[in-house]
């Protein structure tokens, strides 16, 4: 299936741990994103990469480090997890500079820090 | 901040048309109007987009006013599965971020 896939779907971990979330898209899109949805359901951009180049880096703690090994993958590594990092993280991709292409989102990773 | 304004919630009877309004009075000439929806616990889903003309696809219709300052998403025959938060977004089709507002929570009533 053509899609944006994230793993894992659920992640429960203790404070202070380091964890990674992986994202892959097989749509041939050139730009990938990470969004965070908090408990109030607001969706906020965190990062975007275009062809492996960092384009957007919002005001996110430097404990969060995205890595894009190729344009089909954008992983998110989080160091020293804190309670406030608990949220649902969505990966997305799109084909930019071409009309008619919206974002395709993954199904999300629900991170719970205890 | 989001450049769009939407009502926080709406109800619609099952089988009727759901008309979701959106104001985007500061939209610029090269910005498109996009609609997404988020069904509970899922990722946002693209619905439709347009620049100036009205658009229709298998999911919905998009009506954009002539001055482009507002638009309406129409779900012609709403079903219970259309219960979701609907987001109206203006976007220039670049690698810039899109900014989600609070959206409209649509309740489909049986």
CSV table of C-alpha atoms in Angstrom, one decimal:
chain,number,residue,atom,x,y,z
A,1,UNK,CA,0.0,0.0,0.0
A,2,UNK,CA,1.2,3.5,-0.7
A,3,UNK,CA,1.2,5.4,2.6
A,4,UNK,CA,3.1,7.2,5.3
A,5,UNK,CA,3.9,4.6,8.0
A,6,UNK,CA,5.1,5.3,11.5
A,7,UNK,CA,6.5,2.9,14.1
A,8,UNK,CA,5.8,2.3,16.8
A,9,UNK,CA,2.1,3.1,17.1
A,10,UNK,CA,2.3,3.2,20.9
A,11,UNK,CA,5.3,4.0,23.1
A,12,UNK,CA,5.3,4.0,26.9
A,13,UNK,CA,8.6,4.9,28.6
A,14,UNK,CA,10.0,6.3,31.7
A,15,UNK,CA,11.3,9.9,32.2
A,16,UNK,CA,14.9,10.3,31.3
A,17,UNK,CA,14.9,7.6,28.7
A,18,UNK,CA,15.9,8.1,25.0
A,19,UNK,CA,13.5,6.9,22.3
A,20,UNK,CA,13.1,7.0,18.5
A,21,UNK,CA,10.1,7.1,16.3
A,22,UNK,CA,10.5,6.0,12.7
A,23,UNK,CA,8.6,7.3,9.6
A,24,UNK,CA,8.7,6.1,6.0
A,25,UNK,CA,6.8,7.2,3.0
A,26,UNK,CA,6.6,5.3,-0.3
A,27,UNK,CA,4.7,8.1,-2.2
A,28,UNK,CA,7.6,9.6,-3.9
A,29,UNK,CA,7.1,12.8,-1.9
A,30,UNK,CA,10.0,15.2,-1.5
A,31,UNK,CA,9.2,16.8,1.8
A,32,UNK,CA,8.5,15.2,5.2
A,33,UNK,CA,7.3,16.7,8.5
A,34,UNK,CA,6.8,15.9,12.1
A,35,UNK,CA,3.8,17.3,13.9
A,36,UNK,CA,3.0,17.1,17.6
A,37,UNK,CA,-0.6,16.9,18.9
A,38,UNK,CA,-0.9,17.6,22.6
A,39,UNK,CA,-3.7,16.8,25.0
A,40,UNK,CA,-5.7,19.8,23.9
A,41,UNK,CA,-5.6,18.4,20.3
A,42,UNK,CA,-3.6,21.3,18.8
A,43,UNK,CA,-1.5,20.1,15.9
A,44,UNK,CA,1.9,21.9,15.8
A,45,UNK,CA,4.7,21.7,13.3
A,46,UNK,CA,8.0,20.6,14.7
A,47,UNK,CA,10.3,19.9,11.8
A,48,UNK,CA,10.3,19.5,8.0
A,49,UNK,CA,12.9,18.1,5.6
A,50,UNK,CA,13.0,18.6,1.9
A,51,UNK,CA,15.2,16.1,0.1
A,52,UNK,CA,17.1,15.3,3.3
A,53,UNK,CA,17.7,19.0,4.0
A,54,UNK,CA,16.3,20.6,7.2
A,55,UNK,CA,13.8,23.3,6.2
A,56,UNK,CA,11.8,24.0,9.3
A,57,UNK,CA,12.9,23.8,12.8
A,58,UNK,CA,10.3,25.3,15.1
A,59,UNK,CA,11.0,26.2,18.7
A,60,UNK,CA,11.5,22.6,19.9
A,61,UNK,CA,13.8,21.6,22.7
A,62,UNK,CA,17.1,20.4,21.4
A,63,UNK,CA,16.4,17.0,23.0
A,64,UNK,CA,14.4,16.4,19.8
A,65,UNK,CA,16.6,15.6,16.9
A,66,UNK,CA,15.2,14.6,13.5
A,67,UNK,CA,17.2,12.6,11.1
A,68,UNK,CA,16.5,12.0,7.4
A,69,UNK,CA,18.8,9.3,5.9
A,70,UNK,CA,17.0,9.7,2.6
A,71,UNK,CA,14.0,11.5,1.3
A,72,UNK,CA,11.7,8.5,2.0
A,73,UNK,CA,12.5,8.5,5.7
A,74,UNK,CA,12.3,11.0,8.6
A,75,UNK,CA,13.0,9.7,12.0
A,76,UNK,CA,12.6,11.5,15.3
A,77,UNK,CA,14.9,10.8,18.2
A,78,UNK,CA,14.1,12.2,21.7
A,79,UNK,CA,16.7,12.4,24.5
A,80,UNK,CA,16.0,12.6,28.2
A,81,UNK,CA,12.2,12.3,27.9
A,82,UNK,CA,10.1,14.5,30.1
A,83,UNK,CA,6.4,14.1,31.2
A,84,UNK,CA,5.5,17.1,28.9
A,85,UNK,CA,6.6,15.1,25.9
A,86,UNK,CA,3.6,12.9,26.2
A,87,UNK,CA,1.6,13.5,23.0
A,88,UNK,CA,0.7,12.0,19.7
A,89,UNK,CA,3.4,12.5,17.1
A,90,UNK,CA,2.4,12.6,13.4
A,91,UNK,CA,4.6,12.2,10.5
A,92,UNK,CA,3.5,13.6,7.2
A,93,UNK,CA,4.8,14.1,3.6
A,94,UNK,CA,3.9,16.0,0.5
A,95,UNK,CA,5.0,16.7,-3.0
A,96,UNK,CA,5.8,20.4,-2.9
A,97,UNK,CA,5.8,23.0,-5.7
A,98,UNK,CA,3.1,21.1,-7.4
A,99,UNK,CA,-0.5,22.1,-7.2
A,100,UNK,CA,-3.0,19.5,-6.2
A,101,UNK,CA,-1.0,17.7,-3.5
A,102,UNK,CA,-2.1,17.9,0.1
A,103,UNK,CA,-0.3,16.4,3.0
A,104,UNK,CA,-0.5,12.7,3.6
A,105,UNK,CA,-0.3,11.9,7.3
A,106,UNK,CA,0.7,8.8,9.1
A,107,UNK,CA,-1.5,7.2,11.7
A,108,UNK,CA,0.4,8.7,14.6
A,109,UNK,CA,2.6,7.5,17.5
A,110,UNK,CA,1.1,7.9,20.9
A,111,UNK,CA,4.0,8.6,23.3
A,112,UNK,CA,3.3,8.3,27.0
A,113,UNK,CA,6.1,9.3,29.4
A,114,UNK,CA,5.6,8.0,33.0
B,1,UNK,CA,-1.3,31.7,14.1
B,2,UNK,CA,-3.8,30.1,11.7
B,3,UNK,CA,-5.0,32.4,9.0
B,4,UNK,CA,-8.5,30.9,9.1
B,5,UNK,CA,-11.5,31.2,11.3
B,6,UNK,CA,-14.0,28.4,11.8
B,7,UNK,CA,-17.0,27.7,14.1
B,8,UNK,CA,-15.8,25.4,16.9
B,9,UNK,CA,-18.6,22.9,16.4
B,10,UNK,CA,-21.6,22.0,14.2
B,11,UNK,CA,-24.3,19.4,14.1
B,12,UNK,CA,-25.8,17.8,11.1
B,13,UNK,CA,-28.5,15.2,10.7
B,14,UNK,CA,-27.4,11.9,9.0
B,15,UNK,CA,-28.2,11.9,5.3
B,16,UNK,CA,-28.3,15.7,5.1
B,17,UNK,CA,-25.7,18.0,3.5
B,18,UNK,CA,-23.1,19.3,6.0
B,19,UNK,CA,-22.0,22.8,5.1
B,20,UNK,CA,-18.8,23.9,7.0
B,21,UNK,CA,-17.9,27.6,6.7
B,22,UNK,CA,-14.4,29.1,6.8
B,23,UNK,CA,-13.2,32.7,6.8
B,24,UNK,CA,-9.8,33.5,5.4
B,25,UNK,CA,-10.0,37.3,4.8
B,26,UNK,CA,-6.3,37.8,4.6
B,27,UNK,CA,-5.6,35.1,2.0
B,28,UNK,CA,-3.1,36.1,-0.6
B,29,UNK,CA,-3.4,35.6,-4.3
B,30,UNK,CA,-1.2,32.5,-4.5
B,31,UNK,CA,-2.6,30.7,-1.5
B,32,UNK,CA,-4.8,27.7,-1.9
B,33,UNK,CA,-7.6,26.8,0.4
B,34,UNK,CA,-7.2,23.2,1.7
B,35,UNK,CA,-9.5,21.1,3.9
B,36,UNK,CA,-8.5,18.3,6.0
B,37,UNK,CA,-10.3,16.2,8.6
B,38,UNK,CA,-9.2,14.2,11.6
B,39,UNK,CA,-11.3,11.3,12.7
B,40,UNK,CA,-10.8,10.4,16.4
B,41,UNK,CA,-7.3,8.9,17.0
B,42,UNK,CA,-6.3,9.0,13.4
B,43,UNK,CA,-4.0,11.2,11.4
B,44,UNK,CA,-5.4,14.1,9.5
B,45,UNK,CA,-6.8,13.3,6.1
B,46,UNK,CA,-6.8,15.5,3.0
B,47,UNK,CA,-10.2,16.2,1.6
B,48,UNK,CA,-10.1,18.8,-1.1
B,49,UNK,CA,-8.4,22.0,-2.1
B,50,UNK,CA,-9.0,25.0,-4.5
B,51,UNK,CA,-7.6,28.3,-5.6
B,52,UNK,CA,-10.4,30.3,-7.2
B,53,UNK,CA,-12.9,27.9,-8.8
B,54,UNK,CA,-15.3,25.7,-7.0
B,55,UNK,CA,-14.1,22.1,-6.8
B,56,UNK,CA,-15.7,18.7,-6.4
B,57,UNK,CA,-14.3,15.3,-5.8
B,58,UNK,CA,-15.7,12.0,-4.5
B,59,UNK,CA,-15.6,13.2,-0.9
B,60,UNK,CA,-16.8,16.7,-0.9
B,61,UNK,CA,-17.4,20.0,-2.7
B,62,UNK,CA,-15.6,23.3,-2.1
B,63,UNK,CA,-17.2,26.6,-2.7
B,64,UNK,CA,-14.9,29.6,-2.7
B,65,UNK,CA,-16.4,33.1,-2.8
B,66,UNK,CA,-15.5,35.4,-5.6
B,67,UNK,CA,-13.4,37.6,-3.3
B,68,UNK,CA,-11.7,34.4,-1.9
B,69,UNK,CA,-12.2,35.7,1.6
B,70,UNK,CA,-14.4,32.7,2.6
B,71,UNK,CA,-15.2,29.2,1.6
B,72,UNK,CA,-17.6,26.4,2.4
B,73,UNK,CA,-16.9,22.7,2.5
B,74,UNK,CA,-20.0,20.6,1.6
B,75,UNK,CA,-20.4,17.0,2.5
B,76,UNK,CA,-23.4,16.2,0.3
B,77,UNK,CA,-24.9,13.2,2.3
B,78,UNK,CA,-23.3,13.1,5.7
B,79,UNK,CA,-22.9,9.8,7.4
B,80,UNK,CA,-21.9,8.9,11.0
B,81,UNK,CA,-18.4,8.2,9.7
B,82,UNK,CA,-18.1,11.8,8.8
B,83,UNK,CA,-18.0,12.7,12.5
B,84,UNK,CA,-14.6,14.4,12.8
B,85,UNK,CA,-12.7,17.7,13.3
B,86,UNK,CA,-12.5,19.6,10.0
B,87,UNK,CA,-9.6,22.0,9.4
B,88,UNK,CA,-9.6,24.7,6.8
B,89,UNK,CA,-6.1,25.8,5.9
B,90,UNK,CA,-4.5,28.3,3.5
B,91,UNK,CA,-1.3,27.1,1.9
B,92,UNK,CA,1.0,28.1,-0.9
B,93,UNK,CA,2.0,24.6,-2.0
B,94,UNK,CA,5.6,25.2,-0.9
B,95,UNK,CA,7.7,23.3,1.6
B,96,UNK,CA,6.5,25.8,4.3
B,97,UNK,CA,4.6,24.5,7.2
B,98,UNK,CA,0.9,24.5,7.3
B,99,UNK,CA,-0.7,25.8,10.4
B,100,UNK,CA,-3.6,24.1,11.9
B,101,UNK,CA,-6.2,26.1,13.7
B,102,UNK,CA,-8.8,24.6,16.1
B,103,UNK,CA,-11.0,23.4,13.3
B,104,UNK,CA,-14.7,22.6,13.5
B,105,UNK,CA,-15.9,19.6,15.3
B,106,UNK,CA,-18.7,18.1,13.2
B,107,UNK,CA,-21.2,15.9,14.9
B,108,UNK,CA,-23.4,13.8,12.7
B,109,UNK,CA,-26.7,13.0,14.4
B,110,UNK,CA,-28.5,9.7,13.7
